[in-house]
mmCIF file of C-alpha atoms in Angstrom:
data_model
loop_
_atom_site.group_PDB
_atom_site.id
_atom_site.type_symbol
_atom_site.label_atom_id
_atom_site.label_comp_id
_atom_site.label_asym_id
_atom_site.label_seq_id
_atom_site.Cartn_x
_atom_site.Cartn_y
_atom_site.Cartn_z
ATOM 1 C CA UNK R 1480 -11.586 3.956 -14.592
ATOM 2 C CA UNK R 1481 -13.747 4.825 -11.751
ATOM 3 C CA UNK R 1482 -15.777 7.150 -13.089
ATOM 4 C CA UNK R 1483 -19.503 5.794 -11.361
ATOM 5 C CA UNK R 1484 -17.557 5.384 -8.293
ATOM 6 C CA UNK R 1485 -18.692 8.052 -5.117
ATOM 7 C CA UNK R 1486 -15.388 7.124 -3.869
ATOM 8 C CA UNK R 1487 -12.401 5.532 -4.169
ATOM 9 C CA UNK R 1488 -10.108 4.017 -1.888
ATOM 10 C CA UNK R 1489 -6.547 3.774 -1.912
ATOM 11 C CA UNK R 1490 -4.284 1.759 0.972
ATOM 12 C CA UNK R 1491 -2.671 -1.227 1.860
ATOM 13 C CA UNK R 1492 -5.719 -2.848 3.287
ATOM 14 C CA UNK R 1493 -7.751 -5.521 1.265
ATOM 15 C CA UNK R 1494 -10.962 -3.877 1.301
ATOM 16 C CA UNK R 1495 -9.184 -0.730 -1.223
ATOM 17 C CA UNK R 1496 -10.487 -0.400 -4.464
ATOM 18 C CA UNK R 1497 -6.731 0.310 -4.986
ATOM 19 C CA UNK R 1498 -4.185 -1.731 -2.800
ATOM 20 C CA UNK R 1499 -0.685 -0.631 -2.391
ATOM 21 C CA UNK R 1500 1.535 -2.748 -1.013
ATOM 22 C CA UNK R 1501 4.312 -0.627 0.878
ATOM 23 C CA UNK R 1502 5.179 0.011 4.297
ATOM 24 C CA UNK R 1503 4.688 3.625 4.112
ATOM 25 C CA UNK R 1504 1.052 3.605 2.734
ATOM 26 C CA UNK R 1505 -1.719 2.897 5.395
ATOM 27 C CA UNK R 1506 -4.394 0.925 5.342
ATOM 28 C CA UNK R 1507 -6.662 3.377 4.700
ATOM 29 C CA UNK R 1508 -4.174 6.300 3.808
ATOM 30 C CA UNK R 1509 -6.279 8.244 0.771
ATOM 31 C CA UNK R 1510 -9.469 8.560 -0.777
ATOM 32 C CA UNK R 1511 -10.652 10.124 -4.069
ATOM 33 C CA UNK R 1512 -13.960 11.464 -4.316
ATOM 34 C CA UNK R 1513 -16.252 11.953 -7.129
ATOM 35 C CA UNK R 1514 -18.019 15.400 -6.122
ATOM 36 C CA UNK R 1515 -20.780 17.049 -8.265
ATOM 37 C CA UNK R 1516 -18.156 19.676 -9.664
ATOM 38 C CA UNK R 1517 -14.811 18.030 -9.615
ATOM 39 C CA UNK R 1518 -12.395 14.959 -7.682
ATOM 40 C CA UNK R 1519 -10.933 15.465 -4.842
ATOM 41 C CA UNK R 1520 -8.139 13.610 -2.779
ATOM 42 C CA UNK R 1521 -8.838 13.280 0.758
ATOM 43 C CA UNK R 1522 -5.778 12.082 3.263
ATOM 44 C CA UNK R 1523 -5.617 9.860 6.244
ATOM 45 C CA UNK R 1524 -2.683 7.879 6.207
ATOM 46 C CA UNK R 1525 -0.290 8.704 9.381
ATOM 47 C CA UNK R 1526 3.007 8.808 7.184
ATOM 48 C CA UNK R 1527 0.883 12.063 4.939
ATOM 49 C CA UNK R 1528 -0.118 12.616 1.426
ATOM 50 C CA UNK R 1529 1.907 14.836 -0.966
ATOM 51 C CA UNK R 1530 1.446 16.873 -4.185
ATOM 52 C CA UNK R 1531 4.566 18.822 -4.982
ATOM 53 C CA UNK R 1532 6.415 17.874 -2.218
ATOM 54 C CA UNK R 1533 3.663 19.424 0.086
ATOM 55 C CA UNK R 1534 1.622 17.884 2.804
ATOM 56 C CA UNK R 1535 -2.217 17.959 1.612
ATOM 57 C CA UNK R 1536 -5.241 16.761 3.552
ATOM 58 C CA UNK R 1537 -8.050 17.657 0.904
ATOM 59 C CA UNK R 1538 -7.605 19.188 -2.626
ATOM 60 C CA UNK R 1539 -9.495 19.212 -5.889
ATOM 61 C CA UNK R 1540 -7.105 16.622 -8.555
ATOM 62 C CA UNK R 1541 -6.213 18.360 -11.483
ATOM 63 C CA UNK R 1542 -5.928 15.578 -15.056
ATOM 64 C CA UNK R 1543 -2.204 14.349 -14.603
ATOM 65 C CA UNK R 1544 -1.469 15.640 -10.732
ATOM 66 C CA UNK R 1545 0.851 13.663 -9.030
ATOM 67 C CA UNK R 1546 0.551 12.421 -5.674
ATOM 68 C CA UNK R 1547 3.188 10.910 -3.489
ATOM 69 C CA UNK R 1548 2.018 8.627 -0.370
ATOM 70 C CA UNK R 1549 4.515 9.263 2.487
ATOM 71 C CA UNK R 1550 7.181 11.396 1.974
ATOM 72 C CA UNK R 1551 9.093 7.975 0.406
ATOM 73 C CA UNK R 1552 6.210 6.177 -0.904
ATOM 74 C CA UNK R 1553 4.522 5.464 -4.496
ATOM 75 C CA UNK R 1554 3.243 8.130 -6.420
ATOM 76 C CA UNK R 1555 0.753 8.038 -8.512
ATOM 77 C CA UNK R 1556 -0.645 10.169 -11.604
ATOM 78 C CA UNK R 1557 -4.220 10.575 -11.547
ATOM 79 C CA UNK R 1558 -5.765 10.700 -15.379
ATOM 80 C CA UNK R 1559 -8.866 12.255 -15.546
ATOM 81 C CA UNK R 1560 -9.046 11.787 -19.236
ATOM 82 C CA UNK R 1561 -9.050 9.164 -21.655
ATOM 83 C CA UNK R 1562 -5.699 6.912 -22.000
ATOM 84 C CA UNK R 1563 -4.603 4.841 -24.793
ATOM 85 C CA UNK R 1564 -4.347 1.194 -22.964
ATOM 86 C CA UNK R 1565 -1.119 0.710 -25.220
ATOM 87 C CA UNK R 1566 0.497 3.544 -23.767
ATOM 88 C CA UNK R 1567 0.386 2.372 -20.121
ATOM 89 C CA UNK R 1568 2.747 -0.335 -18.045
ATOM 90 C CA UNK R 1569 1.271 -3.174 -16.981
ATOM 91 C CA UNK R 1570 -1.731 -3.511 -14.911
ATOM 92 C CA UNK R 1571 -0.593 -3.642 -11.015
ATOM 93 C CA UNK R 1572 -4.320 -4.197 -9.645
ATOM 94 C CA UNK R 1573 -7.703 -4.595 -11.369
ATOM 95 C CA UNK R 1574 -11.398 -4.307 -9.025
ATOM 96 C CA UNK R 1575 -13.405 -4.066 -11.709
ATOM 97 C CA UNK R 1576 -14.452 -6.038 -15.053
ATOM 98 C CA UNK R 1577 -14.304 -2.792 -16.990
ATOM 99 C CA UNK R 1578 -11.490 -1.388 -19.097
ATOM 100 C CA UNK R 1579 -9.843 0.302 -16.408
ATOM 101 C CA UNK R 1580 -6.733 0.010 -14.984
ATOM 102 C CA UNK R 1581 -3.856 1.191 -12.840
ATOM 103 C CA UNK R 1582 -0.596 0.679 -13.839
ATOM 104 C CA UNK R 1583 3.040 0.623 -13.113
ATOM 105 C CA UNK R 1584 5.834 2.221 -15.434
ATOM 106 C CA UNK R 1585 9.338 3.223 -14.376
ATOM 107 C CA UNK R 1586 10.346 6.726 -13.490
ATOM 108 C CA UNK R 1587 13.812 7.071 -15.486
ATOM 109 C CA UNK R 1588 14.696 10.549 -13.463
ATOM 110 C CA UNK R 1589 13.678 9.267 -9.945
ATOM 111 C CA UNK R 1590 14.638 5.427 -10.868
ATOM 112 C CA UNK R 1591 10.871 5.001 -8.964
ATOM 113 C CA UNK R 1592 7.851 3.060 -9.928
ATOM 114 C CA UNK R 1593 5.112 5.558 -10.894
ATOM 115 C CA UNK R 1594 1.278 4.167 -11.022
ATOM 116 C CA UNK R 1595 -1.115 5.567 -13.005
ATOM 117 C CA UNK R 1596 -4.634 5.736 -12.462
ATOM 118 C CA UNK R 1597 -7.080 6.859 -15.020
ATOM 119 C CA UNK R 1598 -10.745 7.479 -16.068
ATOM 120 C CA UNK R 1599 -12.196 6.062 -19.052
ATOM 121 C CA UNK R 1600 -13.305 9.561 -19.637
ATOM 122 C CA UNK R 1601 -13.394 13.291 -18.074
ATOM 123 C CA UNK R 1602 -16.262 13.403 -14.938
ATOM 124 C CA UNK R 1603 -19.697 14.534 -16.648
ATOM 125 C CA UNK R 1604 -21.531 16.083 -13.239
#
């Protein structure tokens, strides 16, 4: 989805490439960045960023981690690979023209909204 993107913003604030609206998430609470080797997820939101239950301030994402922001916040599943459109919810915010998309699908264990982001295709540095 963002894969020519240095860096990608995630946070309640307008000026996100990804805009959350919940009253755990800061304005600017996370940012993924597209490094010569890898991702990584950087924190700054006041409520904390979680993988595993874990605080985190920088880590390299993994295809499929899960990250929680604030301890009760969203969480979403970062897709480094290719995704079948079909197979996701339905689109929760779009900044781009391009085929990419995060979505929203129910959690049936947690009875939680997950969101999805994903990458039209694995990070070719």
């Amino acid at each position: 989805m963002f894969d020519s993107e240095p860096v990608v913003r995630l946070g309640r604030g307008h000026q996100n490439e990804v805009v959350l609206y919940s009253a755990v998430v800061s304005r600017r609470h996370a940012e993924l960045r597209n490094t010569p080797n890898n991702w990584q997820i950087v924190s700054f939101g006041a409520n904390g960023t979680f993988v595993d239950g874990k605080p985190i301030k920088t880590m390299s994402i993994t295809d499929g981690m899960i990250v929680r922001l604030g301890e009760s916040g969203p969480r979403i599943r970062i897709s480094l690979s290719a995704v079948d459109p079909q197979n996701l919810g339905k689109v929760v915010k779009r900044q781009s023209s391009s085929s990419d998309s995060l979505s929203e699908s129910l959690d049936t264990k947690g009875k939680q909204t997950l969101y999805t982001m994903r990458s039209s295709e694995k990070n070719n540095h």
